[in-house]
CSV table of C-alpha atoms in Angstrom, one decimal:
chain,number,residue,atom,x,y,z
A,1,MET,CA,0.0,0.0,0.0
A,2,SER,CA,1.3,3.4,-1.0
A,3,LYS,CA,2.2,5.9,1.7
A,4,SER,CA,1.5,9.1,-0.2
A,5,SER,CA,-1.3,10.7,-2.3
A,6,TYR,CA,-1.3,10.2,-6.1
A,7,PHE,CA,-4.6,12.2,-6.5
A,8,PRO,CA,-4.0,14.8,-9.2
A,9,LYS,CA,-4.7,18.4,-8.3
A,10,GLU,CA,-7.8,18.5,-10.6
A,11,PHE,CA,-9.3,15.4,-9.0
A,12,LEU,CA,-13.0,16.0,-8.2
A,13,PHE,CA,-13.5,15.0,-4.6
A,14,GLY,CA,-17.3,15.3,-4.3
A,15,SER,CA,-20.5,13.8,-3.1
A,16,ALA,CA,-23.9,12.9,-4.6
A,17,ALA,CA,-27.7,12.8,-4.3
A,18,ALA,CA,-30.6,12.6,-6.8
A,19,ALA,CA,-33.8,14.6,-7.2
A,20,TYR,CA,-36.3,12.1,-6.1
A,21,HIS,CA,-34.3,11.1,-3.0
A,22,PHE,CA,-34.0,14.5,-1.4
A,23,GLU,CA,-35.8,17.4,-3.2
A,24,GLY,CA,-39.4,16.8,-2.1
A,25,GLY,CA,-41.6,19.6,-3.3
A,26,PHE,CA,-44.2,17.2,-4.6
A,27,GLY,CA,-46.6,19.1,-6.8
A,28,LYS,CA,-45.0,22.5,-6.1
A,29,ASP,CA,-44.5,25.1,-8.8
A,30,GLY,CA,-46.0,22.9,-11.5
A,31,LYS,CA,-44.0,19.7,-10.8
A,32,GLY,CA,-45.8,16.6,-12.2
A,33,ALA,CA,-45.9,13.0,-10.7
A,34,SER,CA,-43.0,10.7,-11.4
A,35,VAL,CA,-42.6,7.0,-11.2
A,36,ALA,CA,-41.1,7.4,-7.7
A,37,ASP,CA,-44.3,9.2,-6.5
A,38,VAL,CA,-46.2,5.9,-6.7
A,39,ILE,CA,-43.5,3.7,-5.1
A,40,PRO,CA,-43.8,4.3,-1.3
A,41,HIS,CA,-41.6,1.5,-0.2
A,42,ALA,CA,-39.1,-0.9,-1.8
A,43,PRO,CA,-39.6,-1.1,-5.6
A,44,SER,CA,-40.1,-4.8,-5.3
A,45,GLU,CA,-43.2,-4.2,-3.0
A,46,GLY,CA,-45.0,-2.6,-5.9
A,47,ARG,CA,-46.8,0.7,-6.6
A,48,THR,CA,-49.9,2.6,-5.5
A,49,THR,CA,-52.5,3.4,-8.0
A,50,VAL,CA,-52.0,7.1,-7.5
A,51,PRO,CA,-49.5,9.1,-5.4
A,52,GLU,CA,-50.5,8.7,-1.7
A,53,ASP,CA,-49.6,10.5,1.5
A,54,GLY,CA,-47.5,7.7,2.9
A,55,ASN,CA,-44.8,8.2,0.3
A,56,LEU,CA,-41.9,9.9,2.1
A,57,LYS,CA,-40.4,11.0,-1.2
A,58,HIS,CA,-43.1,13.6,-1.6
A,59,ARG,CA,-41.6,15.7,1.2
A,60,ALA,CA,-38.2,14.0,1.2
A,61,VAL,CA,-35.8,16.2,3.1
A,62,GLU,CA,-37.0,19.5,1.6
A,63,PHE,CA,-33.9,20.3,-0.5
A,64,TYR,CA,-36.2,22.1,-2.9
A,65,GLU,CA,-37.0,24.7,-0.2
A,66,ARG,CA,-33.7,24.5,1.7
A,67,TYR,CA,-31.2,24.3,-1.2
A,68,LYS,CA,-29.5,27.6,-0.5
A,69,ASP,CA,-28.6,26.7,3.1
A,70,ASP,CA,-27.7,23.2,2.1
A,71,VAL,CA,-25.4,24.3,-0.7
A,72,LYS,CA,-23.6,26.5,1.8
A,73,LEU,CA,-23.1,23.4,3.9
A,74,PHE,CA,-21.7,21.6,0.8
A,75,GLY,CA,-19.3,24.5,0.4
A,76,GLU,CA,-18.3,24.3,4.0
A,77,LEU,CA,-17.7,20.6,3.5
A,78,GLY,CA,-15.3,21.7,0.7
A,79,LEU,CA,-16.8,19.7,-2.1
A,80,LYS,CA,-15.2,20.2,-5.5
A,81,ALA,CA,-18.1,18.4,-7.2
A,82,PHE,CA,-21.7,17.6,-6.5
A,83,ARG,CA,-23.6,15.0,-8.5
A,84,THR,CA,-27.4,15.3,-8.6
A,85,SER,CA,-30.2,14.9,-11.1
A,86,ILE,CA,-32.8,17.2,-12.8
A,87,ALA,CA,-36.3,16.1,-12.0
A,88,TRP,CA,-37.8,15.5,-15.4
A,89,THR,CA,-41.3,16.3,-14.1
A,90,ARG,CA,-40.2,19.7,-12.9
A,91,ILE,CA,-39.4,20.6,-16.5
A,92,TYR,CA,-42.1,18.6,-18.4
A,93,PRO,CA,-44.7,17.5,-15.8
A,94,LYS,CA,-46.3,14.8,-18.0
A,95,GLY,CA,-43.4,14.5,-20.4
A,96,ILE,CA,-45.6,15.5,-23.4
A,97,GLU,CA,-46.0,19.3,-23.0
A,98,GLU,CA,-45.1,21.6,-25.9
A,99,GLU,CA,-43.4,24.1,-23.6
A,100,PRO,CA,-41.3,23.5,-20.5
A,101,ASN,CA,-42.2,24.6,-17.0
A,102,GLU,CA,-40.3,27.8,-16.4
A,103,LYS,CA,-40.4,27.6,-12.6
A,104,GLY,CA,-38.7,24.2,-12.8
A,105,LEU,CA,-36.0,25.5,-15.2
A,106,GLN,CA,-35.4,28.5,-12.9
A,107,PHE,CA,-34.9,26.3,-9.9
A,108,TYR,CA,-32.0,24.4,-11.5
A,109,ASP,CA,-30.6,27.7,-12.8
A,110,ASP,CA,-30.5,29.0,-9.2
A,111,LEU,CA,-29.1,25.7,-7.9
A,112,PHE,CA,-26.3,25.5,-10.4
A,113,ASP,CA,-25.5,29.2,-9.7
A,114,ALA,CA,-25.4,28.5,-6.0
A,115,LEU,CA,-23.0,25.5,-6.5
A,116,HIS,CA,-20.7,27.6,-8.7
A,117,GLU,CA,-20.6,30.3,-6.0
A,118,GLN,CA,-19.2,27.7,-3.6
A,119,GLY,CA,-16.7,26.5,-6.2
A,120,ILE,CA,-18.5,23.2,-6.7
A,121,GLU,CA,-18.7,21.6,-10.2
A,122,PRO,CA,-22.2,20.2,-11.0
A,123,ILE,CA,-22.2,16.6,-12.2
A,124,ILE,CA,-25.7,16.3,-13.6
A,125,THR,CA,-27.7,13.1,-14.3
A,126,ILE,CA,-30.4,14.1,-16.9
A,127,THR,CA,-32.8,11.6,-15.5
A,128,HIS,CA,-32.2,9.3,-12.5
A,129,SER,CA,-33.9,6.1,-11.7
A,130,ALA,CA,-37.7,6.5,-11.0
A,131,GLU,CA,-37.8,10.1,-12.3
A,132,MET,CA,-39.6,9.4,-15.5
A,133,PRO,CA,-43.0,11.2,-15.7
A,134,LEU,CA,-45.7,8.8,-14.5
A,135,TYR,CA,-47.8,9.8,-17.5
A,136,LEU,CA,-45.2,8.4,-19.9
A,137,ALA,CA,-45.0,5.2,-17.9
A,138,GLU,CA,-48.8,4.7,-17.8
A,139,HIS,CA,-49.7,5.9,-21.3
A,140,TYR,CA,-46.7,4.9,-23.3
A,141,ASN,CA,-45.1,2.1,-21.4
A,142,GLY,CA,-41.9,4.0,-20.8
A,143,PHE,CA,-38.8,3.0,-22.7
A,144,ALA,CA,-40.4,-0.1,-24.1
A,145,ASN,CA,-41.9,2.3,-26.5
A,146,LYS,CA,-39.7,4.2,-29.0
A,147,LYS,CA,-42.0,7.2,-28.8
A,148,VAL,CA,-40.7,7.8,-25.3
A,149,ILE,CA,-37.2,8.3,-26.8
A,150,GLU,CA,-38.4,11.4,-28.6
A,151,PHE,CA,-40.0,12.8,-25.4
A,152,TYR,CA,-36.8,12.2,-23.6
A,153,LEU,CA,-34.7,13.9,-26.3
A,154,LYS,CA,-36.9,17.0,-26.3
A,155,TYR,CA,-36.3,17.2,-22.5
A,156,VAL,CA,-32.5,16.7,-23.1
A,157,ARG,CA,-32.4,19.5,-25.7
A,158,THR,CA,-34.3,21.8,-23.3
A,159,VAL,CA,-32.1,21.3,-20.3
A,160,VAL,CA,-28.8,21.3,-22.2
A,161,ASN,CA,-29.7,24.5,-24.0
A,162,ARG,CA,-30.8,26.1,-20.7
A,163,TYR,CA,-27.7,25.1,-18.7
A,164,LYS,CA,-25.1,25.5,-21.4
A,165,GLY,CA,-22.0,26.9,-19.7
A,166,LYS,CA,-23.1,25.9,-16.3
A,167,VAL,CA,-22.8,22.1,-16.6
A,168,LYS,CA,-19.7,20.5,-18.0
A,169,TYR,CA,-20.4,16.8,-17.0
A,170,TRP,CA,-23.6,15.2,-18.1
A,171,LEU,CA,-24.9,11.7,-17.3
A,172,THR,CA,-27.7,10.5,-19.6
A,173,PHE,CA,-29.1,7.8,-17.4
A,174,ASN,CA,-28.5,6.1,-14.1
A,175,GLU,CA,-27.5,2.4,-13.6
A,176,VAL,CA,-29.0,1.3,-16.9
A,177,ASN,CA,-27.7,-2.2,-16.6
A,178,ILE,CA,-30.2,-3.1,-13.8
A,179,VAL,CA,-33.3,-1.9,-15.7
A,180,ALA,CA,-34.5,-5.5,-16.2
A,181,HIS,CA,-34.5,-6.2,-12.4
A,182,GLU,CA,-37.1,-3.4,-11.8
A,183,PRO,CA,-38.3,-2.2,-15.2
A,184,PHE,CA,-41.1,0.1,-13.9
A,185,PHE,CA,-38.7,1.8,-11.4
A,186,HIS,CA,-35.9,2.2,-13.8
A,187,ALA,CA,-37.5,2.5,-17.3
A,188,GLY,CA,-41.2,3.3,-16.7
A,189,VAL,CA,-42.3,-0.1,-18.1
A,190,ALA,CA,-45.7,-0.4,-16.5
A,191,GLN,CA,-46.2,-4.2,-16.7
A,192,TYR,CA,-43.5,-4.4,-14.0
A,193,LYS,CA,-45.4,-7.0,-12.0
A,194,GLU,CA,-45.0,-9.6,-14.8
A,195,PRO,CA,-41.6,-11.2,-15.5
A,196,VAL,CA,-39.7,-9.3,-18.2
A,197,ASP,CA,-38.9,-11.8,-20.9
A,198,ASP,CA,-35.6,-11.6,-22.9
A,199,ASN,CA,-37.3,-10.0,-25.9
A,200,LEU,CA,-38.8,-7.1,-23.9
A,201,LYS,CA,-35.7,-6.8,-21.8
A,202,TYR,CA,-33.4,-6.3,-24.8
A,203,GLN,CA,-35.8,-4.1,-26.5
A,204,ILE,CA,-35.8,-1.7,-23.5
A,205,PHE,CA,-32.0,-1.9,-23.4
A,206,HIS,CA,-31.8,-1.1,-27.1
A,207,ASN,CA,-34.2,1.8,-26.9
A,208,MET,CA,-32.2,3.3,-24.1
A,209,PHE,CA,-28.9,2.7,-26.1
A,210,VAL,CA,-30.5,4.7,-28.9
A,211,ALA,CA,-31.7,7.4,-26.5
A,212,ASN,CA,-28.3,7.6,-24.9
A,213,SER,CA,-26.5,8.0,-28.2
A,214,LYS,CA,-29.0,10.5,-29.6
A,215,ALA,CA,-28.7,12.5,-26.3
A,216,ILE,CA,-24.9,12.5,-26.7
A,217,ARG,CA,-25.3,13.9,-30.2
A,218,ILE,CA,-27.6,16.7,-29.0
A,219,ILE,CA,-25.3,17.6,-26.1
A,220,LYS,CA,-22.3,17.8,-28.4
A,221,GLU,CA,-24.1,19.9,-30.9
A,222,ILE,CA,-25.1,22.4,-28.2
A,223,GLU,CA,-21.9,22.2,-26.1
A,224,PRO,CA,-19.0,20.6,-28.0
A,225,ASP,CA,-16.7,20.7,-24.9
A,226,ALA,CA,-19.2,18.9,-22.6
A,227,MET,CA,-18.2,15.5,-21.2
A,228,VAL,CA,-20.9,12.9,-21.4
A,229,GLY,CA,-21.2,9.5,-19.7
A,230,CYS,CA,-24.0,7.0,-18.7
A,231,THR,CA,-23.9,5.2,-15.4
A,232,THR,CA,-24.0,1.5,-14.7
A,233,THR,CA,-23.5,-0.3,-11.4
A,234,ILE,CA,-20.6,-2.7,-11.5
A,235,GLY,CA,-18.0,-4.6,-9.4
A,236,PRO,CA,-15.6,-7.4,-9.9
A,237,ILE,CA,-16.9,-11.0,-10.0
A,238,TYR,CA,-14.7,-13.6,-8.4
A,239,PRO,CA,-15.0,-17.4,-8.9
A,240,LEU,CA,-16.4,-19.0,-5.8
A,241,THR,CA,-13.7,-21.7,-5.9
A,242,PRO,CA,-10.5,-22.4,-7.8
A,243,LYS,CA,-12.4,-24.8,-10.1
A,244,PRO,CA,-11.8,-23.8,-13.7
A,245,GLU,CA,-15.5,-24.0,-14.3
A,246,ASP,CA,-16.1,-21.4,-11.7
A,247,GLY,CA,-13.4,-19.2,-13.2
A,248,LEU,CA,-15.1,-19.4,-16.6
A,249,GLN,CA,-18.5,-18.6,-15.2
A,250,ALA,CA,-17.1,-15.6,-13.4
A,251,TYR,CA,-15.6,-14.4,-16.7
A,252,PHE,CA,-19.0,-14.9,-18.5
A,253,ASP,CA,-20.9,-13.1,-15.7
A,254,MET,CA,-18.4,-10.2,-15.7
A,255,ARG,CA,-18.7,-9.9,-19.4
A,256,GLU,CA,-22.5,-9.8,-19.1
A,257,MET,CA,-22.2,-7.1,-16.4
A,258,LEU,CA,-20.1,-4.9,-18.7
A,259,PHE,CA,-22.4,-5.4,-21.7
A,260,HIS,CA,-23.9,-1.9,-21.5
A,261,ILE,CA,-20.5,-0.2,-21.1
A,262,ASP,CA,-19.2,-2.2,-24.1
A,263,VAL,CA,-22.0,-0.7,-26.3
A,264,HIS,CA,-21.6,2.8,-24.8
A,265,VAL,CA,-17.8,2.9,-25.4
A,266,PHE,CA,-17.4,0.7,-28.5
A,267,GLY,CA,-20.6,1.8,-30.2
A,268,LYS,CA,-21.7,-1.7,-31.2
A,269,TYR,CA,-23.2,-4.9,-29.8
A,270,PRO,CA,-20.5,-7.4,-28.9
A,271,ASP,CA,-20.4,-10.6,-30.9
A,272,TYR,CA,-21.4,-12.8,-28.0
A,273,LYS,CA,-24.6,-10.8,-27.5
A,274,LEU,CA,-25.5,-11.0,-31.2
A,275,LYS,CA,-25.0,-14.7,-31.0
A,276,GLU,CA,-27.3,-14.9,-28.0
A,277,PHE,CA,-30.0,-12.9,-29.8
A,278,LYS,CA,-29.9,-15.4,-32.7
A,279,GLU,CA,-29.9,-18.5,-30.5
A,280,LYS,CA,-32.8,-17.2,-28.5
A,281,LYS,CA,-34.6,-16.2,-31.7
A,282,LEU,CA,-35.4,-12.8,-30.3
A,283,LYS,CA,-37.4,-10.5,-32.5
A,284,LEU,CA,-36.1,-7.0,-31.7
A,285,ASP,CA,-37.0,-3.8,-33.5
A,286,ILE,CA,-33.5,-2.6,-34.4
A,287,THR,CA,-32.8,-0.6,-37.5
A,288,ASP,CA,-29.5,0.0,-39.4
A,289,GLU,CA,-30.0,3.7,-38.8
A,290,GLU,CA,-30.1,3.2,-35.0
A,291,LEU,CA,-27.0,1.0,-35.1
A,292,GLN,CA,-25.2,3.8,-37.0
A,293,ILE,CA,-26.3,6.4,-34.4
A,294,ILE,CA,-25.0,4.1,-31.6
A,295,LYS,CA,-21.7,3.7,-33.5
A,296,GLU,CA,-21.2,7.4,-34.1
A,297,ASN,CA,-22.1,8.7,-30.6
A,298,THR,CA,-20.2,7.1,-27.8
A,299,VAL,CA,-19.4,8.2,-24.2
A,300,ASP,CA,-16.4,10.4,-23.2
A,301,PHE,CA,-15.8,8.7,-19.9
A,302,VAL,CA,-17.0,5.6,-18.0
A,303,ALA,CA,-19.2,6.4,-15.0
A,304,TYR,CA,-20.4,3.9,-12.5
A,305,SER,CA,-21.6,3.0,-9.0
A,306,TYR,CA,-19.5,0.7,-7.0
A,307,TYR,CA,-21.0,-0.8,-3.8
A,308,MET,CA,-19.7,-4.4,-3.8
A,309,SER,CA,-18.2,-7.3,-5.6
A,310,GLY,CA,-19.9,-10.6,-6.5
A,311,VAL,CA,-19.0,-14.3,-6.7
A,312,SER,CA,-19.9,-16.9,-9.4
A,313,SER,CA,-20.2,-20.6,-9.5
A,314,PHE,CA,-20.9,-22.9,-12.4
A,315,ASN,CA,-23.4,-24.7,-10.3
A,316,ARG,CA,-25.4,-21.5,-9.8
A,317,SER,CA,-25.0,-20.1,-13.3
A,318,ASN,CA,-28.7,-20.6,-14.0
A,319,SER,CA,-29.9,-19.1,-10.7
A,320,LYS,CA,-32.6,-16.4,-11.0
A,321,VAL,CA,-31.8,-15.0,-7.6
A,322,ARG,CA,-30.6,-11.5,-8.1
A,323,ASP,CA,-30.6,-8.1,-6.3
A,324,VAL,CA,-30.4,-4.7,-7.8
A,325,ASN,CA,-27.0,-3.9,-6.3
A,326,ILE,CA,-25.7,-7.4,-5.8
A,327,ILE,CA,-24.2,-9.4,-8.6
A,328,SER,CA,-25.6,-12.6,-7.0
A,329,LYS,CA,-26.8,-13.5,-3.6
A,330,MET,CA,-24.1,-16.1,-3.3
A,331,SER,CA,-22.1,-15.5,-0.2
A,332,ASN,CA,-18.4,-14.6,-0.4
A,333,PRO,CA,-16.9,-16.3,2.6
A,334,GLU,CA,-14.0,-13.9,2.7
A,335,LEU,CA,-16.0,-10.7,3.0
A,336,LYS,CA,-18.0,-8.9,5.7
A,337,LYS,CA,-21.6,-7.9,5.2
A,338,ASN,CA,-23.5,-4.9,6.4
A,339,GLU,CA,-27.1,-4.7,7.8
A,340,TRP,CA,-28.5,-4.9,4.3
A,341,GLY,CA,-26.5,-8.0,3.3
A,342,TRP,CA,-24.1,-6.0,1.0
A,343,THR,CA,-20.5,-7.2,1.1
A,344,TYR,CA,-17.7,-4.8,1.9
A,345,ASP,CA,-14.8,-5.0,-0.5
A,346,PRO,CA,-12.6,-1.9,-1.0
A,347,VAL,CA,-9.9,-3.9,-2.9
A,348,GLY,CA,-12.7,-4.7,-5.3
A,349,LEU,CA,-12.9,-1.0,-6.2
A,350,ARG,CA,-9.2,-1.0,-7.2
A,351,THR,CA,-9.8,-4.2,-9.1
A,352,ILE,CA,-12.8,-2.9,-11.2
A,353,LEU,CA,-10.9,0.4,-11.8
A,354,ASN,CA,-8.1,-1.5,-13.4
A,355,ILE,CA,-10.5,-3.8,-15.3
A,356,VAL,CA,-12.4,-0.9,-16.8
A,357,TRP,CA,-9.2,1.0,-17.7
A,358,ASP,CA,-7.6,-2.0,-19.4
A,359,ARG,CA,-10.8,-2.7,-21.3
A,360,TYR,CA,-11.8,0.8,-22.4
A,361,ARG,CA,-8.9,3.2,-21.9
A,362,LEU,CA,-11.3,6.0,-21.0
A,363,PRO,CA,-11.2,8.2,-17.9
A,364,GLU,CA,-13.4,6.8,-15.1
A,365,PHE,CA,-15.7,8.6,-12.7
A,366,ILE,CA,-17.0,6.8,-9.6
A,367,VAL,CA,-20.3,8.5,-9.1
A,368,GLU,CA,-21.7,6.4,-6.3
A,369,ASN,CA,-20.1,4.5,-3.4
A,370,GLY,CA,-20.7,4.7,0.3
A,371,ILE,CA,-21.5,3.4,3.7
A,372,SER,CA,-25.0,3.3,5.2
A,373,LYS,CA,-26.2,2.6,8.7
A,374,PRO,CA,-29.2,3.2,10.9
A,375,GLU,CA,-28.2,6.2,12.9
A,376,ASN,CA,-29.4,8.6,15.7
A,377,LEU,CA,-28.2,11.9,17.0
A,378,GLU,CA,-26.1,12.0,20.1
A,379,ILE,CA,-24.4,14.8,22.1
A,380,GLY,CA,-20.8,15.4,20.9
A,381,ILE,CA,-17.8,16.4,23.0
A,382,ASN,CA,-18.5,20.1,22.2
A,383,GLY,CA,-22.1,19.7,23.4
A,384,GLN,CA,-23.5,19.9,19.9
A,385,LEU,CA,-25.7,17.1,18.4
A,386,THR,CA,-23.9,14.9,16.0
A,387,VAL,CA,-23.4,11.3,14.8
A,388,TYR,CA,-20.2,9.4,15.7
A,389,ASP,CA,-20.0,7.7,12.3
A,390,ASP,CA,-16.4,6.4,12.6
A,391,TYR,CA,-17.4,3.4,10.6
A,392,ARG,CA,-18.2,5.7,7.6
A,393,ILE,CA,-14.8,7.4,8.0
A,394,GLU,CA,-13.0,4.0,8.1
A,395,GLY,CA,-15.0,2.7,5.2
A,396,LEU,CA,-14.7,5.7,2.9
A,397,ARG,CA,-11.0,5.9,3.8
A,398,ASP,CA,-10.5,2.3,2.7
A,399,TYR,CA,-12.2,3.0,-0.6
A,400,LEU,CA,-10.3,6.2,-1.3
A,401,LEU,CA,-7.0,4.5,-0.5
A,402,GLN,CA,-7.8,1.9,-3.1
A,403,ILE,CA,-8.6,4.6,-5.7
A,404,ASN,CA,-5.2,6.2,-4.8
A,405,GLU,CA,-3.6,2.8,-5.5
A,406,ALA,CA,-5.5,2.5,-8.8
A,407,ILE,CA,-4.3,6.0,-9.9
A,408,HIS,CA,-0.8,4.8,-9.0
A,409,ASP,CA,-1.4,1.7,-11.2
A,410,GLY,CA,-2.0,4.1,-14.1
A,411,VAL,CA,-5.7,4.4,-14.1
A,412,GLN,CA,-7.2,7.8,-15.1
A,413,VAL,CA,-9.9,8.8,-12.6
A,414,ILE,CA,-11.8,12.1,-13.0
A,415,GLY,CA,-13.4,12.1,-9.6
A,416,TYR,CA,-15.4,10.5,-6.8
A,417,THR,CA,-18.8,11.5,-5.7
A,418,ASN,CA,-19.8,9.3,-2.8
A,419,TRP,CA,-23.3,8.3,-1.9
A,420,ALA,CA,-24.3,10.5,-0.3
A,421,VAL,CA,-23.9,14.1,0.8
A,422,MET,CA,-26.8,14.0,3.3
A,423,ASP,CA,-29.4,11.7,4.7
A,424,PHE,CA,-32.5,11.3,2.5
A,425,VAL,CA,-35.2,8.8,1.5
A,426,SER,CA,-33.6,5.5,0.4
A,427,GLY,CA,-34.5,4.3,-3.1
A,428,SER,CA,-34.2,0.6,-2.2
A,429,THR,CA,-36.4,0.8,1.0
A,430,GLY,CA,-38.4,4.1,0.8
A,431,THR,CA,-37.4,4.9,4.3
A,432,MET,CA,-35.1,7.3,6.2
A,433,ARG,CA,-33.6,4.4,8.2
A,434,LYS,CA,-30.9,3.7,5.7
A,435,ARG,CA,-28.6,6.7,6.3
A,436,TRP,CA,-25.7,7.5,4.0
A,437,GLY,CA,-24.7,11.1,4.5
A,438,PHE,CA,-22.1,13.4,6.0
A,439,ILE,CA,-25.1,15.5,7.2
A,440,PHE,CA,-27.7,14.1,9.5
A,441,VAL,CA,-31.3,15.2,8.7
A,442,ASP,CA,-33.6,15.2,11.7
A,443,TYR,CA,-36.5,13.4,10.0
A,444,TYR,CA,-37.9,9.9,10.4
A,445,ASP,CA,-40.1,7.3,8.9
A,446,ASP,CA,-43.1,8.3,11.1
A,447,LYS,CA,-42.8,11.8,9.6
A,448,THR,CA,-41.6,13.4,12.9
A,449,GLY,CA,-38.5,15.5,13.2
A,450,SER,CA,-37.4,19.1,12.8
A,451,MET,CA,-35.7,18.7,9.4
A,452,LYS,CA,-32.7,20.4,10.9
A,453,ARG,CA,-29.3,19.5,9.5
A,454,PHE,CA,-26.4,18.3,11.8
A,455,LYS,CA,-22.8,17.6,10.8
A,456,LYS,CA,-21.7,14.1,11.5
A,457,LEU,CA,-18.1,13.2,12.6
A,458,SER,CA,-17.4,12.3,8.9
A,459,PHE,CA,-18.2,15.8,7.8
A,460,ASP,CA,-15.0,17.3,9.2
A,461,TRP,CA,-13.0,14.3,8.2
A,462,TYR,CA,-14.0,14.5,4.5
A,463,ARG,CA,-13.3,18.3,4.6
A,464,LYS,CA,-9.8,17.5,5.7
A,465,VAL,CA,-9.4,14.9,3.0
A,466,ILE,CA,-10.5,17.3,0.3
A,467,ASP,CA,-8.5,20.2,1.7
A,468,SER,CA,-5.3,18.1,1.6
A,469,ASN,CA,-6.1,16.6,-1.9
A,470,GLY,CA,-6.1,13.2,-0.3
A,471,ALA,CA,-2.9,13.6,1.8
A,472,PHE,CA,-4.9,13.4,5.1
A,473,LEU,CA,-5.8,9.8,4.3
A,474,PHE,CA,-2.3,8.9,5.4
A,475,GLU,CA,-2.4,10.6,8.7
A,476,GLU,CA,-2.3,8.2,11.7
A,477,LYS,CA,-5.2,9.9,13.5
A,478,GLN,CA,-8.3,10.1,11.3
A,479,TYR,CA,-10.8,11.3,13.9
């Protein structure tokens, strides 16, 4: 392990959030209903017919009303970058309107200006998971329908024209490689209660490939110097045993996990996937024109979430047991797990950084990674309320040290925006119980709490890491 920092001066130490997790402001200033507004709990538990009061996302943590003070806190934290998303339904409430909602556009103008005033680079996801207008999901079947591509592209053109010069880094979609696990949540495909067969799955994937590439073309036309990526969630996959068959299965599973990035970077479907389409006799609506668009409009960098690694076994290769952020539910006997059953593998981050670099030779951006725990306020040594989240400090330090090692290995890394800057409503549970942030928000599942913000122990720690450009990571005393 290195004993000095290799982070370049321009490295974007940052943090992240997304509109539906923390903005709130449901129905305010013309905002329409999104997919998230009818999913009150875990996506796997299904939706409500209409938005209902029990959905914590409707109020979330009131960032929409409190963004000025919150952004000042982000500046105090010292962030160089902040990743968030634009709520599609603030701009086009149903997704089909002729003209955008000016109040929604003005909110993000003001937000981006506030970030720049604090010296923070906005990293903007054009639409995050569950942020599709509910109308497009219910009336057009989301990205299963090619008409939705055009609605999406109109929205892209609107926001990129509006924020030209304010946003350099754009992300077209979030974690597109897990769309098939929760098609309603991630792609607005309304028959989400039924299993998604391979034909529908790959049609959704293809339509989103087309949307991604056409969005890149639009962004580059408007802002040629913009940097554009599209996020997936990935991690290394290890063979469960030294058996050659397990090693081969791990390779096949890894290749499958990287399929979306292959198309985003290389601009074409890999041969093994075309062979699979033929063998399964899939009847996909794919045109030569669309393939040409995909070929000509590829990403500038590889952006991804990293939360854990996975394991593979030949004997489990046909298992249908999957989870949105877990490659498989097979247990890796060498790794610890958290309360949610997610394995903890910092070395896996260095591993995937090198795998991605060797495969694509494009700069990488880790846009999600973090430590979550159920937490409560306590009185600190200075008499102020705080959270002693030493486990978050230790975990994030381990991850950052492995990024440092990967940079030393020769990997080009643009930045790191951990999940998350502050506590908010969890996407996987729909609750406040799963807390990720440097900032504690006094709000709870029973809708009690003051909504006041409190700095956790990790707040001051991360500020020191950023101020020192990573050098503080090597200090003996971290907190």
